[in-house]
mmCIF file of C-alpha atoms in Angstrom:
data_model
loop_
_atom_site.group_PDB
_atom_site.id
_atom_site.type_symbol
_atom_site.label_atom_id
_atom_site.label_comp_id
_atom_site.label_asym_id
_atom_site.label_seq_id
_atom_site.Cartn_x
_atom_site.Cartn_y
_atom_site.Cartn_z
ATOM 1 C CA UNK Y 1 111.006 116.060 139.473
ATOM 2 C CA UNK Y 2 109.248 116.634 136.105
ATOM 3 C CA UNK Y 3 110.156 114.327 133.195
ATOM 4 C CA UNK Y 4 110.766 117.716 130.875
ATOM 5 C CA UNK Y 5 113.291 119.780 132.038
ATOM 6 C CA UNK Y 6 112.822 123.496 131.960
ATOM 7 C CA UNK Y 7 114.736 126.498 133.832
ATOM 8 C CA UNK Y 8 112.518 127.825 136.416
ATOM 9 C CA UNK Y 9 113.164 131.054 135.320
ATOM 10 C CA UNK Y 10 113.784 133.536 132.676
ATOM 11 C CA UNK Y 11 113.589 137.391 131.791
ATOM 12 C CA UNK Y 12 114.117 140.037 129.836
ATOM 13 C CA UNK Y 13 113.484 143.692 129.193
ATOM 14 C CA UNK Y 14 111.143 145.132 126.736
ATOM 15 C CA UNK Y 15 111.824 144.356 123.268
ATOM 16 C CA UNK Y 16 113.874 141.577 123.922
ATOM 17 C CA UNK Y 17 114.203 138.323 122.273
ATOM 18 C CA UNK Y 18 113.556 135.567 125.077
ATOM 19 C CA UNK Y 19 113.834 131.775 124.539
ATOM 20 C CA UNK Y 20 112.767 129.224 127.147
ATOM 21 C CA UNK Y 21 114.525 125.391 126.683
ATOM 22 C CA UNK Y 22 112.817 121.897 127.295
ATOM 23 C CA UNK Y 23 114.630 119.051 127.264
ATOM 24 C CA UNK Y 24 113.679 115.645 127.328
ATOM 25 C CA UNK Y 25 114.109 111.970 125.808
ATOM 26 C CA UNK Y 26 113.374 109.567 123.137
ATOM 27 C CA UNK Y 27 110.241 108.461 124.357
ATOM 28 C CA UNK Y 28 108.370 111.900 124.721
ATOM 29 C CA UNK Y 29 110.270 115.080 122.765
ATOM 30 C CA UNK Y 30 112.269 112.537 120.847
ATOM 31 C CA UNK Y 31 108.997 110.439 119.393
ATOM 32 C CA UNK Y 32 106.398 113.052 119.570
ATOM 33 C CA UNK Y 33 105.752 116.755 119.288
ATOM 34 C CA UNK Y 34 105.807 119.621 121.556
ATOM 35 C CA UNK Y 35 103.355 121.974 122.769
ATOM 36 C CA UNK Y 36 103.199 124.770 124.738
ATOM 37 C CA UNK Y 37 101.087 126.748 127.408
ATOM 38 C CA UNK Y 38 101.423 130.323 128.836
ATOM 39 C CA UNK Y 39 99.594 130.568 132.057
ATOM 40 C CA UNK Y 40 99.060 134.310 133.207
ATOM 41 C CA UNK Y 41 98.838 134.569 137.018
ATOM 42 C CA UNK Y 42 95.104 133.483 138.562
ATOM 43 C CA UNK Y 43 94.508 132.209 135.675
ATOM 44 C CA UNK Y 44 94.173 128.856 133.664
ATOM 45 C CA UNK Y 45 96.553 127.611 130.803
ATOM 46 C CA UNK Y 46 96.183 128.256 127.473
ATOM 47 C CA UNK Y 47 97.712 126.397 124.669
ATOM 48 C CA UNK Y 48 100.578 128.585 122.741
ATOM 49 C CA UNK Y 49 102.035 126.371 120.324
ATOM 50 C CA UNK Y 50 101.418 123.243 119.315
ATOM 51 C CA UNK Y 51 103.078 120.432 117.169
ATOM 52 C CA UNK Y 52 106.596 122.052 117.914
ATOM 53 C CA UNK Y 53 105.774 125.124 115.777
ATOM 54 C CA UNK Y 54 102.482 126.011 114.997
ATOM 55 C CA UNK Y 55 100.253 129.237 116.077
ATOM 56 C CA UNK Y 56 96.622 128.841 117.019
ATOM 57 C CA UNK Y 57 94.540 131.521 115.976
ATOM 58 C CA UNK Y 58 95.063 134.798 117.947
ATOM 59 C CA UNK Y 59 98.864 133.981 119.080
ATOM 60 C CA UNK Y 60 100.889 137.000 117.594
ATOM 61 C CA UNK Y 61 103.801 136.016 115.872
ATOM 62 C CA UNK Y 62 106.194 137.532 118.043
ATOM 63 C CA UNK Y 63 105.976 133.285 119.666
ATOM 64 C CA UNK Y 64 107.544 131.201 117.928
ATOM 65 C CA UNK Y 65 108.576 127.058 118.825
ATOM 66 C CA UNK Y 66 111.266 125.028 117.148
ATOM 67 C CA UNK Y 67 112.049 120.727 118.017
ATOM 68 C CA UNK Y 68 115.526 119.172 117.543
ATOM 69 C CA UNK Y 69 115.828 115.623 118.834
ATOM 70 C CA UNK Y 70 115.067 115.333 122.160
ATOM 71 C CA UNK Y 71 114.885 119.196 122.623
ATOM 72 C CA UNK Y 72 112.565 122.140 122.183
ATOM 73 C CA UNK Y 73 112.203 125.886 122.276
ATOM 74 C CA UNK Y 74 110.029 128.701 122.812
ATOM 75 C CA UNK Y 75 111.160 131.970 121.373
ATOM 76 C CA UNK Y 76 109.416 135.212 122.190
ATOM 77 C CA UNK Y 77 110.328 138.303 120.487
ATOM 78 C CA UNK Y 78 109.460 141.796 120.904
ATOM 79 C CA UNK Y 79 108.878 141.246 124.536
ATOM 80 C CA UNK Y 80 106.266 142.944 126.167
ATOM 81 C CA UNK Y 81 104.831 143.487 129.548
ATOM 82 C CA UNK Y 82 101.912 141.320 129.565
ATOM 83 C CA UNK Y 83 104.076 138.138 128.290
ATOM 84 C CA UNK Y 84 104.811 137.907 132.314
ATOM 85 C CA UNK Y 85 103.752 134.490 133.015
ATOM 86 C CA UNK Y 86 104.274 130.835 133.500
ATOM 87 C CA UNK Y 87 105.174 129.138 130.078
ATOM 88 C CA UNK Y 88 104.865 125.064 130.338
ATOM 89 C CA UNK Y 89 106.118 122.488 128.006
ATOM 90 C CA UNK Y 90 104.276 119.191 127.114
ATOM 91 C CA UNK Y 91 104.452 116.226 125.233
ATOM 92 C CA UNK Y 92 103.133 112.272 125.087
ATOM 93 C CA UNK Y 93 105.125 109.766 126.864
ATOM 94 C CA UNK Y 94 105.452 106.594 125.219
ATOM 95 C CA UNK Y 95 106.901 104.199 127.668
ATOM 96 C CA UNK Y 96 104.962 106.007 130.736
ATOM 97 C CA UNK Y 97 101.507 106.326 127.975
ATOM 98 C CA UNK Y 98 101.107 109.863 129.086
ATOM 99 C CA UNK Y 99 101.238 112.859 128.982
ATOM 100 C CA UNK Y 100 104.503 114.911 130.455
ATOM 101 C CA UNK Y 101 104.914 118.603 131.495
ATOM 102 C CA UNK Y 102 108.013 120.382 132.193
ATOM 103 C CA UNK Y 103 108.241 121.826 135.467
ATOM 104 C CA UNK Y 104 107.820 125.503 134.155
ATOM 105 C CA UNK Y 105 109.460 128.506 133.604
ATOM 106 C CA UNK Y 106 108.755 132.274 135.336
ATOM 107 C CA UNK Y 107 109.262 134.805 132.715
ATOM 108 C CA UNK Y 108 109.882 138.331 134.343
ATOM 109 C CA UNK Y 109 109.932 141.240 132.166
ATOM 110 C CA UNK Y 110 111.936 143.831 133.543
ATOM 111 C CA UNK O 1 82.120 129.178 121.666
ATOM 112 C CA UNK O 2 83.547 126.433 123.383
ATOM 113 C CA UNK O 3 83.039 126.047 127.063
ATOM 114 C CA UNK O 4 84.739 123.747 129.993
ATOM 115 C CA UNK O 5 83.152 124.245 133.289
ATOM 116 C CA UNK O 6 84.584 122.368 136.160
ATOM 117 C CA UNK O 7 82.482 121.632 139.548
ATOM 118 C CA UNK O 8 82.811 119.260 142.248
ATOM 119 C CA UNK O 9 86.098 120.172 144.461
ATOM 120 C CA UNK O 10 85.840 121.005 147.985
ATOM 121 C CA UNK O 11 87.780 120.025 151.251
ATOM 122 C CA UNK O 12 87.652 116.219 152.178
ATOM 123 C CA UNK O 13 89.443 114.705 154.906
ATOM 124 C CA UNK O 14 92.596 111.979 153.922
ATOM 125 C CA UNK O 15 90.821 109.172 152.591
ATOM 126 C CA UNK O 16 88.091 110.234 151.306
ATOM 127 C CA UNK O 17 86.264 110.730 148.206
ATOM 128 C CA UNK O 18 85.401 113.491 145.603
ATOM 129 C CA UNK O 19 83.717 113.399 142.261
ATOM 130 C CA UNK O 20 84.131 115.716 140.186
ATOM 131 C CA UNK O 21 82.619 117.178 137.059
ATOM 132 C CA UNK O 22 82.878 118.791 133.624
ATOM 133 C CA UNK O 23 80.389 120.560 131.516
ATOM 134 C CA UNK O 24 81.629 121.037 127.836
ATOM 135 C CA UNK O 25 79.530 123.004 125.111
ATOM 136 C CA UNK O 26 80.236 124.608 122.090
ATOM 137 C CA UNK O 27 81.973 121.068 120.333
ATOM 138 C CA UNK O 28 80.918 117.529 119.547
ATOM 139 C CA UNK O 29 81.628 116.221 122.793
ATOM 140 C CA UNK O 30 81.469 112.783 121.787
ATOM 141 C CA UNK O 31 84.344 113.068 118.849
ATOM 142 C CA UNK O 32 86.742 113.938 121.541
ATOM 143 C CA UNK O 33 89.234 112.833 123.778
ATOM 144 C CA UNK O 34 89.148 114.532 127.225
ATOM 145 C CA UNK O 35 91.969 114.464 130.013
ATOM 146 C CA UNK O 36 92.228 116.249 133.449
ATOM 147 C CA UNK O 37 95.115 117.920 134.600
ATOM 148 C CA UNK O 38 95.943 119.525 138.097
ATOM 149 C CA UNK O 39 97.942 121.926 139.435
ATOM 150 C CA UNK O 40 98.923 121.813 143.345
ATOM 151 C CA UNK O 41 99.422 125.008 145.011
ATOM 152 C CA UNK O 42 102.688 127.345 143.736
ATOM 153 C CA UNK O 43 103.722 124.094 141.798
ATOM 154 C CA UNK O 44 103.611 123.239 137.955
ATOM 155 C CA UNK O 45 101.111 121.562 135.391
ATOM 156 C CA UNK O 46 100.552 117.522 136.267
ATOM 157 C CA UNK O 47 98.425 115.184 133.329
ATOM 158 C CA UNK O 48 96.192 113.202 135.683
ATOM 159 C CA UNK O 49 93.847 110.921 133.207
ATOM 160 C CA UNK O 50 92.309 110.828 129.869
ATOM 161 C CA UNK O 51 89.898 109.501 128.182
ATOM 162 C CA UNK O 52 89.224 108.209 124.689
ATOM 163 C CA UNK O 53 86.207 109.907 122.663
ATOM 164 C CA UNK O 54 83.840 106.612 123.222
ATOM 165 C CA UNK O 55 85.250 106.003 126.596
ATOM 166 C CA UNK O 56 87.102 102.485 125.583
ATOM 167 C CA UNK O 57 90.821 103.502 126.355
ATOM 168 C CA UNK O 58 91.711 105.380 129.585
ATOM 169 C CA UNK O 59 95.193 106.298 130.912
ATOM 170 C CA UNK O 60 96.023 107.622 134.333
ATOM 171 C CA UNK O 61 99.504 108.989 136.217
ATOM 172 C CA UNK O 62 100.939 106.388 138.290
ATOM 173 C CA UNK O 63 100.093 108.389 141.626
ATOM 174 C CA UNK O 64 96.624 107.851 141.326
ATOM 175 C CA UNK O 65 96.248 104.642 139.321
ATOM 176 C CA UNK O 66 94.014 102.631 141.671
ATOM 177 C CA UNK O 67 92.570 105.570 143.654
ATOM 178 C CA UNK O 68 90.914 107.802 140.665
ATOM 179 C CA UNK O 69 88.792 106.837 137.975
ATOM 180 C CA UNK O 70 87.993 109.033 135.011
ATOM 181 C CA UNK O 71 84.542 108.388 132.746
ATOM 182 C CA UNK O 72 82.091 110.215 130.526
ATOM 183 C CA UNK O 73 78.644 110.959 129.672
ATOM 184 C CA UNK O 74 78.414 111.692 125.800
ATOM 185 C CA UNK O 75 74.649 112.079 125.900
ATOM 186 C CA UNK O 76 75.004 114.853 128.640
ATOM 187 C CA UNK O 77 78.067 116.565 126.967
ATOM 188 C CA UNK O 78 80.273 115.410 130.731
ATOM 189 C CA UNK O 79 83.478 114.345 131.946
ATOM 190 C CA UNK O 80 84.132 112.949 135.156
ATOM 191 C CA UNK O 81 86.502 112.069 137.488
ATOM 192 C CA UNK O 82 85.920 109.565 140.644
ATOM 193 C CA UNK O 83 88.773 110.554 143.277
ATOM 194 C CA UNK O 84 88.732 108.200 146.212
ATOM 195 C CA UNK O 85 91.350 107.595 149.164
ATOM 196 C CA UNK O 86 92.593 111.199 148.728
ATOM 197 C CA UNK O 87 95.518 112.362 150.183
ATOM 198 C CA UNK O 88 97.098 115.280 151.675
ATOM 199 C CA UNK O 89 99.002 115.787 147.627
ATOM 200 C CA UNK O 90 95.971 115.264 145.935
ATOM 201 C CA UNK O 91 95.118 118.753 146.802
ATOM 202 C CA UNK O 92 95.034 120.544 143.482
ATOM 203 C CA UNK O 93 93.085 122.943 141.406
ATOM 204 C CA UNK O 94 91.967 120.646 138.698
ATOM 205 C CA UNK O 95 91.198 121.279 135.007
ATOM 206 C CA UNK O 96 89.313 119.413 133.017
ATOM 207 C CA UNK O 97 91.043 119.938 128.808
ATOM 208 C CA UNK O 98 90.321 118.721 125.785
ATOM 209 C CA UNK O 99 92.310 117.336 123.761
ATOM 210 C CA UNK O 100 93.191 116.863 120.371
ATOM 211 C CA UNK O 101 96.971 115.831 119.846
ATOM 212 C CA UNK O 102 96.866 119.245 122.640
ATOM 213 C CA UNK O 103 95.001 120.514 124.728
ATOM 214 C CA UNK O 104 93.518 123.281 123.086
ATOM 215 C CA UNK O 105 90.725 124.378 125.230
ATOM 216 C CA UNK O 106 90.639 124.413 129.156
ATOM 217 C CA UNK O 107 88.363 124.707 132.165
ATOM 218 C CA UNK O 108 88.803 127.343 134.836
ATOM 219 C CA UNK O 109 89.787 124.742 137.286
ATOM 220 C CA UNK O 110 87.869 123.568 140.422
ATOM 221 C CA UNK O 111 89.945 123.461 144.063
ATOM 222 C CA UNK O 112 90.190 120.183 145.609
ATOM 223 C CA UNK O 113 91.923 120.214 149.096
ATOM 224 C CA UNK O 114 92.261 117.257 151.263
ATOM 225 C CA UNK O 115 92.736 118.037 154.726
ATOM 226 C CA UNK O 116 92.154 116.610 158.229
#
């Protein structure tokens, strides 16, 4: 049972607009900020977005992150084949003094 | 060009013990801080330990508090991590990340499986 709670699934076709939800509490989402990591299969994570909504260099814009409360969300627009993959949240813990993952979501694109 | 190279996993046998290493380059090693971070097989992302840049504060998951013991080598750029009295869910791959409010850059993961 992961302390971030994410659907274990999600797709779209082509184009689409996707958005993948993370939900957790006032001592990890609620007190700190959220990052995320797209894992493509066989292969190791790589950081997304961090601080709730930021880009590192090379993301395209069609990913986008947003943090309300204890909440947070990855969009991706403009879906496209090669977005297939395993897209984690993460943030600190305070009471547990760690870090937290969500259990992960499967995007499929149709 | 930053690098993380991971080394060290193997099979071991329930209750016994694995060290594993990590070879950064590319950064100031020592202005980090570094964690480790597994992934069992078909499951999700787990934090397992970090460390602080001059090795004074370290954190671990409850599960292996007592058991695993993560350190560093600033003059040789390396991060370890001490795993002993494995078990049969200890068996990961395991990254070594650094990290910097994030973690921003990642190893390619070396497979530790414990198994009689």
């Amino acid at each position: 049972q992961s302390v971030l709670t994410q659907p274990p699934s999600a797709s779209g076709t082509p184009g689409q607009r996707v958005t993948i939800s993370c939900s957790g509490s006032s001592s990890n989402i609620g007190s700190d900020t959220v990052n995320w990591y797209q894992q493509l299969p066989g292969t190791a994570p790589k950081l997304l977005i961090y601080s709730n909504n930021q880009r590192p260099s090379g993301v395209p814009d069609r990913f986008s992150g947003s943090k309300s409360g204890t909440s947070a969300s990855l969009a991706i627009s403009g879906l496209q084949s090669e977005d297939e993959a395993d897209y984690y949240c993460a943030a600190w813990d305070d009471s547990l003094n760690g870090w937290v993952f969500g259990g992960g979501t499967k995007l499929t694109v149709l | 060009e930053v690098q993380l190279v991971e080394s060290g996993g193997g099979l071991v046998q329930p209750g016994g013990s694995l060290r594993l290493s990590c070879a950064a380059s590319g950064f100031t090693f020592s202005r980090d801080w570094m964690s480790w971070v597994r992934q069992a097989p078909g499951k999700g992302l787990e934090w397992v330990a970090n460390i602080k840049k001059d090795g004074s504060e370290k954190y671990y998951v409850d599960s292996v508090k007592g058991r695993f013991t993560i350190s560093r080598d600033n003059a040789k750029n390396s991060l370890f991590l001490q795993m002993n009295s494995l078990r049969d869910e200890d068996t990961a791959v395991y990254y070594c990340a650094r990290e910097i409010g994030y973690f921003d850059y990642w190893g390619q993961g070396t497979l530790v499986t414990v198994s009689s």
